[in-house]
Coordinates of C-alpha atoms in Angstrom, one line a residue:
Chain A
M36 CA 31.6 -38.1 -11.3
R37 CA 28.3 -38.0 -10.6
K38 CA 28.9 -37.0 -6.7
F39 CA 30.8 -33.7 -8.5
I40 CA 28.1 -32.9 -10.4
I41 CA 25.6 -32.3 -7.8
L42 CA 28.4 -30.3 -5.9
S43 CA 28.6 -28.3 -8.3
V44 CA 24.5 -27.5 -8.8
I45 CA 24.0 -27.0 -4.6
C46 CA 27.6 -24.6 -4.7
F47 CA 26.5 -22.1 -7.9
A48 CA 22.2 -22.4 -6.0
F49 CA 24.2 -21.1 -3.0
C50 CA 26.3 -19.1 -5.1
S51 CA 23.7 -17.4 -6.7
C52 CA 21.8 -17.1 -3.6
N53 CA 21.0 -13.0 -3.1
K54 CA 22.6 -11.4 0.6
A55 CA 21.3 -8.7 1.6
L56 CA 22.8 -5.5 0.9
Y57 CA 23.0 -5.0 5.3
L58 CA 22.3 -7.3 7.9
H59 CA 20.1 -5.1 10.3
Y60 CA 19.9 -7.8 13.1
N61 CA 16.9 -7.0 16.0
Y62 CA 17.8 -2.8 14.1
D63 CA 14.6 -2.5 15.2
E64 CA 13.7 -3.4 17.7
L65 CA 16.6 -1.4 20.4
I66 CA 15.9 1.5 18.5
Y67 CA 12.2 1.9 18.7
T68 CA 13.1 0.9 21.9
Y69 CA 15.7 3.0 22.3
V70 CA 14.2 6.0 21.2
K71 CA 10.7 5.2 22.8
G72 CA 12.2 5.8 26.2
G73 CA 11.4 5.0 29.9
W74 CA 13.9 2.6 30.0
S75 CA 16.1 2.1 33.1
D76 CA 20.1 2.1 33.3
K77 CA 20.6 -1.5 33.3
D78 CA 18.5 -2.2 29.7
N79 CA 20.0 0.9 28.3
K80 CA 23.7 -1.3 29.3
K81 CA 22.4 -4.4 27.3
I82 CA 20.8 -2.1 24.6
V83 CA 23.8 -0.9 23.8
K84 CA 26.4 -3.2 24.4
Q85 CA 22.7 -5.2 21.5
Y86 CA 23.9 -2.7 19.2
K87 CA 27.6 -2.2 19.6
K88 CA 27.1 -6.2 17.5
I89 CA 25.5 -4.1 13.6
V90 CA 28.5 -1.9 14.0
D91 CA 30.9 -4.4 14.1
V92 CA 30.3 -7.1 12.9
P93 CA 28.1 -6.5 10.3
K94 CA 27.3 -8.5 7.6
G95 CA 25.8 -8.3 4.3
K96 CA 26.5 -7.4 1.0
D97 CA 29.5 -4.8 1.6
I98 CA 30.3 -5.8 5.2
I99 CA 30.0 -2.0 6.4
P100 CA 27.4 -1.3 9.2
P101 CA 23.7 0.1 7.9
P102 CA 23.7 3.7 6.8
G103 CA 23.2 5.7 10.0
S104 CA 23.7 2.9 12.9
C105 CA 27.4 4.5 13.5
A106 CA 25.7 7.9 14.4
D107 CA 23.7 6.0 16.1
Y108 CA 26.1 3.9 18.4
G109 CA 28.0 7.1 19.0
F110 CA 24.9 8.8 19.7
M111 CA 24.1 5.9 23.0
L112 CA 27.5 5.7 23.9
F113 CA 27.1 9.8 23.8
K114 CA 24.6 10.0 26.6
Q115 CA 26.8 7.2 28.5
G116 CA 28.8 10.0 28.3
D117 CA 31.9 8.4 26.9
T118 CA 32.9 11.0 24.2
V119 CA 36.4 10.0 22.9
K120 CA 34.2 7.0 21.3
A121 CA 31.4 8.5 20.4
K122 CA 33.6 10.5 18.2
E123 CA 35.3 8.3 16.9
Y124 CA 31.7 6.4 15.6
F125 CA 30.5 9.6 14.5
Q126 CA 33.5 10.3 11.6
K127 CA 33.6 6.6 11.0
E128 CA 30.2 7.5 9.4
I129 CA 31.3 10.1 7.9
L130 CA 33.7 7.5 6.0
L131 CA 31.3 5.3 5.9
Y132 CA 28.9 7.4 4.3
P133 CA 30.1 10.9 3.0
E134 CA 26.4 12.1 2.4
S135 CA 27.3 12.1 6.3
R136 CA 29.5 14.6 5.9
S137 CA 27.9 18.1 6.7
Y138 CA 24.9 16.6 9.7
M139 CA 27.8 15.1 11.2
N140 CA 29.5 17.9 11.2
K141 CA 26.7 19.9 13.1
L142 CA 25.8 17.1 15.3
L143 CA 30.1 17.3 16.5
N144 CA 29.9 20.8 16.1
D145 CA 25.8 20.8 19.0
L146 CA 27.8 19.2 20.7
D147 CA 31.1 19.7 21.6
L148 CA 32.8 17.5 20.4
Chain B
M262 CA -81.5 -41.7 -16.4
K263 CA -80.6 -41.9 -20.2
Q264 CA -80.7 -37.7 -21.2
L265 CA -79.3 -37.1 -17.2
I266 CA -75.9 -38.4 -18.6
Y267 CA -76.5 -36.9 -22.3
L268 CA -77.0 -34.1 -20.6
F269 CA -74.3 -34.6 -18.4
A270 CA -72.0 -35.5 -22.6
M271 CA -72.6 -32.4 -23.3
A272 CA -72.1 -30.4 -20.9
F273 CA -68.8 -32.2 -20.8
L274 CA -67.7 -32.1 -24.3
F275 CA -68.8 -28.2 -23.9
T276 CA -66.2 -27.3 -21.3
A277 CA -63.7 -29.5 -23.0
C278 CA -63.2 -27.7 -26.0
N279 CA -63.6 -24.6 -25.3
V280 CA -66.9 -24.3 -26.8
T281 CA -68.5 -21.5 -24.8
D282 CA -65.4 -19.0 -24.6
K283 CA -65.8 -19.2 -28.5
V284 CA -69.3 -18.6 -28.7
K285 CA -68.6 -16.2 -26.6
D286 CA -65.7 -14.6 -28.5
K287 CA -68.1 -14.5 -32.2
Y288 CA -71.2 -13.0 -30.3
L289 CA -70.3 -10.8 -28.7
K290 CA -67.8 -9.0 -30.7
E291 CA -70.2 -8.7 -32.8
D292 CA -73.0 -7.7 -30.4
E293 CA -70.0 -5.2 -30.0
I294 CA -69.0 -3.4 -33.8
R295 CA -73.5 -3.2 -33.5
T296 CA -73.5 -1.4 -30.7
E297 CA -71.0 1.2 -32.0
D298 CA -72.3 1.4 -34.8
I299 CA -76.0 2.1 -33.1
L300 CA -74.3 4.7 -30.8
A301 CA -72.6 6.3 -34.1
E302 CA -75.6 7.0 -35.6
I303 CA -77.8 8.3 -33.0
T304 CA -74.6 10.6 -31.8
G305 CA -73.5 11.5 -35.7
E306 CA -69.9 10.7 -34.7
K307 CA -67.9 8.8 -36.8
K308 CA -66.9 5.3 -35.8
N309 CA -63.7 4.3 -34.7
E310 CA -61.3 2.8 -37.0
P311 CA -59.5 -0.9 -35.8
I312 CA -56.7 -0.6 -35.5
K313 CA -54.9 -3.4 -37.7
D314 CA -52.1 -5.3 -36.0
T315 CA -48.9 -5.3 -37.5
T316 CA -46.7 -8.3 -38.4
V317 CA -44.2 -8.2 -35.6
N318 CA -41.0 -10.1 -35.5
P319 CA -39.9 -11.7 -33.0
I320 CA -35.9 -10.9 -31.9
S321 CA -33.9 -14.0 -31.6
K322 CA -31.8 -14.5 -27.9
K323 CA -28.2 -14.2 -29.5
E324 CA -29.6 -11.3 -30.6
L325 CA -32.1 -9.7 -27.4
K326 CA -27.4 -10.6 -26.0
R327 CA -26.4 -8.4 -28.0
L328 CA -28.6 -4.8 -27.4
A329 CA -28.1 -6.3 -23.2
K330 CA -25.0 -6.1 -24.2
E331 CA -24.4 -3.1 -26.1
Q332 CA -27.3 -1.6 -23.7
K333 CA -24.7 -2.0 -21.3
R334 CA -21.9 -0.5 -23.4
R335 CA -23.8 2.3 -23.6
E336 CA -24.0 3.2 -19.3
K337 CA -20.7 2.2 -19.2
E338 CA -19.3 4.9 -21.3
L339 CA -21.8 7.5 -19.4
A340 CA -20.3 6.1 -16.8
G341 CA -17.1 7.0 -17.5
D342 CA -15.7 3.3 -16.8
T343 CA -14.0 3.2 -21.2
L344 CA -11.9 0.2 -19.9
N345 CA -12.4 -3.4 -20.9
F346 CA -11.6 -7.1 -18.4
F347 CA -8.0 -6.8 -20.1
E348 CA -7.4 -3.1 -19.7
K349 CA -8.9 -3.4 -16.3
N350 CA -7.3 -6.8 -15.2
F351 CA -3.5 -6.5 -16.9
P352 CA -2.7 -2.7 -17.2
K353 CA -0.1 -2.0 -19.7
K354 CA 3.4 -1.3 -18.4
I355 CA 4.2 1.7 -16.5
R356 CA 8.4 1.8 -17.0
R357 CA 10.1 2.8 -13.4
D358 CA 12.8 5.6 -15.8
S359 CA 8.6 7.7 -16.9
I360 CA 7.5 7.4 -13.8
Y361 CA 10.8 8.4 -11.5
S362 CA 11.9 10.7 -14.3
K363 CA 13.2 13.2 -12.1
V364 CA 14.6 11.4 -9.5
Y365 CA 16.5 9.3 -12.6
K366 CA 17.7 12.6 -13.7
E367 CA 18.8 14.7 -9.9
L368 CA 20.5 11.0 -8.4
P369 CA 19.6 12.2 -4.8
R370 CA 21.8 9.8 -2.4
S371 CA 20.7 10.2 1.2
I372 CA 16.7 10.4 2.5
F373 CA 15.5 13.1 5.3
V374 CA 12.6 11.4 7.2
V375 CA 11.4 14.2 8.3
Y376 CA 9.9 13.1 11.9
P377 CA 6.2 12.2 11.1
W378 CA 3.8 13.7 12.3
N379 CA 1.6 12.1 14.2
R380 CA -2.1 12.1 13.7
S381 CA -3.3 8.3 15.1
K382 CA -3.9 7.5 18.1
N383 CA -0.5 5.4 18.7
Q384 CA 1.0 7.1 21.2
Y385 CA 4.7 5.7 20.1
G386 CA 3.6 5.5 16.1
D387 CA 5.9 8.3 14.5
K388 CA 8.7 6.1 16.9
L389 CA 7.7 2.6 14.6
F390 CA 7.1 4.1 11.4
L391 CA 11.2 6.1 11.8
T392 CA 12.4 3.2 13.1
A393 CA 11.0 0.9 9.6
L394 CA 11.1 3.7 7.7
T395 CA 15.0 4.0 7.4
K396 CA 15.5 0.5 7.9
E397 CA 12.9 -0.3 4.4
L398 CA 15.3 2.5 2.5
S399 CA 18.9 2.0 4.1
I400 CA 17.9 -2.3 2.8
K401 CA 17.0 0.2 -1.3
G402 CA 20.2 1.9 -1.2
Y403 CA 20.1 5.4 0.1
Y404 CA 21.9 6.9 2.8
L405 CA 19.5 7.8 5.6
F406 CA 19.9 10.2 9.0
P407 CA 20.3 8.5 12.1
V408 CA 17.4 7.7 13.4
T409 CA 18.5 8.6 17.5
S410 CA 19.4 12.2 16.6
L411 CA 16.6 13.0 15.0
D412 CA 14.6 12.3 17.9
E413 CA 16.4 13.9 19.9
H414 CA 16.1 16.4 18.0
A415 CA 12.4 16.7 17.8
K416 CA 12.2 15.9 21.8
M417 CA 14.2 19.1 22.1
D418 CA 12.0 21.0 18.9
T419 CA 8.8 20.6 18.5
L420 CA 8.2 22.8 15.7
F421 CA 10.4 19.7 13.7
N422 CA 8.0 17.6 12.0
S423 CA 6.2 16.9 9.2
H424 CA 3.2 19.1 10.2
W425 CA 5.1 22.3 11.2
L426 CA 8.0 21.4 8.7
T427 CA 6.6 22.6 4.9
A428 CA 7.9 21.8 1.3
A429 CA 9.2 25.6 1.9
K430 CA 12.3 24.5 4.4
T431 CA 13.3 22.3 2.0
P432 CA 16.5 23.8 0.9
L433 CA 17.0 24.6 4.6
I434 CA 17.5 21.1 4.6
Y435 CA 19.1 19.9 2.1
K436 CA 22.5 23.3 3.9
E437 CA 21.9 21.7 7.1
Y438 CA 21.7 18.2 6.8
G439 CA 23.2 17.4 2.8
A440 CA 20.0 15.6 2.2
D441 CA 18.3 15.4 -1.8
I442 CA 15.7 14.4 -0.6
A443 CA 12.9 15.2 1.9
L444 CA 10.7 12.4 3.5
F445 CA 7.8 14.3 4.7
I446 CA 5.1 11.7 6.4
T447 CA 1.4 11.5 7.8
I448 CA 0.2 9.0 10.8
F449 CA -3.8 9.3 9.8
S450 CA -4.8 6.1 12.0
I451 CA -3.1 2.5 13.9
N452 CA -5.9 0.4 14.5
K453 CA -5.7 -2.6 15.8
E454 CA -8.4 -4.5 17.7
Y455 CA -6.4 -6.8 20.7
W456 CA -9.4 -9.1 19.4
S457 CA -8.3 -8.5 15.7
T458 CA -4.5 -9.4 14.0
Q459 CA -5.8 -7.4 11.5
T460 CA -4.2 -3.4 12.0
E461 CA -5.4 -1.3 9.7
I462 CA -2.2 1.6 8.7
V463 CA -3.1 4.7 7.2
A464 CA 0.1 7.3 6.1
D465 CA 0.4 9.8 3.3
Y466 CA 4.2 9.7 1.8
T467 CA 6.0 12.8 -0.4
M468 CA 9.8 13.4 -1.2
I469 CA 10.0 16.5 -2.3
S470 CA 13.4 17.2 -3.5
T471 CA 15.9 19.7 -1.1
H472 CA 17.4 21.5 -5.1
T473 CA 14.5 22.1 -7.3
H474 CA 11.3 21.4 -5.0
D475 CA 9.3 19.1 -7.6
T476 CA 7.4 16.5 -5.4
L477 CA 9.6 12.8 -6.8
F478 CA 7.4 10.6 -4.7
H479 CA 3.4 10.7 -3.9
R480 CA 1.2 7.8 -1.9
Q481 CA -1.6 7.9 0.3
A482 CA -2.0 3.9 1.6
T483 CA -4.3 2.1 4.0
F484 CA -2.6 -0.5 5.2
S485 CA -4.0 -3.5 6.1
Y486 CA -2.4 -6.2 7.6
R487 CA -3.6 -10.2 8.8
S488 CA -0.5 -11.3 11.8
P489 CA -0.2 -14.8 11.0
F490 CA -2.6 -16.9 13.4
P491 CA -0.7 -18.1 15.9
L492 CA 0.2 -14.8 17.2
K493 CA 4.1 -14.6 18.5
D494 CA 4.9 -14.6 21.5
K495 CA 8.0 -11.9 23.1
S496 CA 10.8 -13.8 24.0
E497 CA 12.4 -13.0 27.3
D498 CA 15.8 -10.7 26.0
S499 CA 13.4 -9.0 23.8
F500 CA 12.8 -5.6 24.0
W501 CA 9.2 -5.3 23.5
E502 CA 6.6 -4.4 25.2
S503 CA 3.8 -6.3 24.2
S504 CA 3.3 -8.7 22.4
K505 CA 1.5 -5.8 19.7
E506 CA 3.5 -3.5 19.5
M507 CA 5.9 -6.5 17.8
Q508 CA 2.6 -6.9 15.8
I509 CA 2.3 -3.6 15.2
Y510 CA 5.4 -2.6 14.0
E511 CA 5.5 -5.7 12.0
A512 CA 2.2 -4.4 10.0
I513 CA 4.4 -0.8 8.8
E514 CA 6.6 -2.4 8.0
Q515 CA 5.4 -4.7 5.6
M516 CA 3.2 -1.8 5.0
Q517 CA 6.9 0.3 4.4
H518 CA 8.2 -2.8 1.6
Y519 CA 4.8 -2.5 -0.1
V520 CA 4.4 1.6 -0.3
F521 CA 8.4 1.9 -1.7
L522 CA 8.9 -1.9 -3.4
D523 CA 8.3 0.0 -7.3
F524 CA 10.9 3.3 -5.4
P525 CA 14.4 3.1 -7.5
Y526 CA 17.5 2.1 -6.4
G527 CA 19.5 4.0 -4.4
P528 CA 23.4 4.1 -5.6
Y529 CA 24.4 2.3 -2.7
H530 CA 22.5 -1.2 -3.4
K531 CA 23.8 -2.7 -6.5
E532 CA 20.4 -2.6 -8.6
Y533 CA 21.2 1.4 -9.3
L534 CA 20.2 2.4 -11.9
K535 CA 19.4 -1.1 -14.2
D536 CA 15.8 -0.9 -13.1
K537 CA 14.5 1.7 -15.5
K538 CA 12.5 -0.9 -17.1
K539 CA 11.1 -2.1 -14.5
F540 CA 7.8 -2.5 -13.7
S541 CA 6.7 1.3 -11.5
H542 CA 3.2 1.9 -10.4
S543 CA 1.9 5.5 -10.4
N544 CA 3.5 8.5 -9.7
Y545 CA 0.7 9.4 -7.5
M546 CA -1.6 7.3 -5.7
N547 CA -3.7 6.2 -3.8
Y548 CA -4.6 2.4 -2.8
K549 CA -5.2 -0.4 -0.3
I550 CA -3.4 -3.7 0.0
S551 CA -4.6 -6.4 2.0
I552 CA -2.6 -8.5 2.6
I553 CA -3.1 -12.5 5.1
P554 CA 0.3 -14.1 5.1
D555 CA -0.4 -17.7 5.2

């Protein structure tokens, strides 16, 4: 009986823990390095590869990637020349966050996608 | 010999009993009065009447303290400092719905961070701010626009920043980006000496509604942050250029957290519209925060 009580208390404590809205992984480091520029092609590939995790393996309360991250990833892919996947991620951003619709449409137009 | 002893004894008595002074006081005063009388007779002027001593009641220590306190209070009032100790140290709780009434009325969903105007000596201050702000406000539950494309836009158009894009152009931001709020940032300074773990940042934040042009939020913050010691070394996989860069970013990140601490939660947060009664700072505020983590 005592074990059961302890177990339920532990379970309750874990359940009541606040889960963050999004899991950013090393978002700030990657984005900052990307916008700062001056990286080699090898570094660029490494950044994009690590960034993929933020978009494709989302964690957090709603299990969706943080706002703007899909568009960021799409933009990175576009810069690498992968226009098909880039468009896919821009559209994913619109799906996840309808507030981005006007900007994404403008971006798709500007990038001729 | 006997006479000498008597003489010494007399001299000792005179000095010990202060007899000389008493004799002086008595006879000299009489002499003074007499000379004044004679002078008055000769000159024909009236003699000055001696002022009689009034009765003086000594003030008690308690009374003295009370008077000093009252004097201090009057001085404070004259200086415009009217709050008492408790009002000063434990200010009344300000509710968010009173300070951010416009935010709760408009219910914005997205924030457009206008590229920061970097007036500091740190070359990458604007990029560091943009990254940290996007992360912080997205955690608050708002939609933030992608950093990479905004940065690309700023690189191509140098007028695309908080200096040149003024508040008057907010409708344009709504039209082109569909953002509900435009956030203008001016970075005044980012100081980090190489011998110190302390980083000092001064920045100004203004949020303007793209629908009504109202200022929803304004803060000018001086933020002082001391990084934990010993310093974190950057790992081999890390993209940070140096540990100094890491420390500056850490300070900027902490600053965003404290500046937007009382800002209402956005639509993606579970506390959305439930935080109206929570604590808030004043809407327009200049403040200085010093953080020394354990």
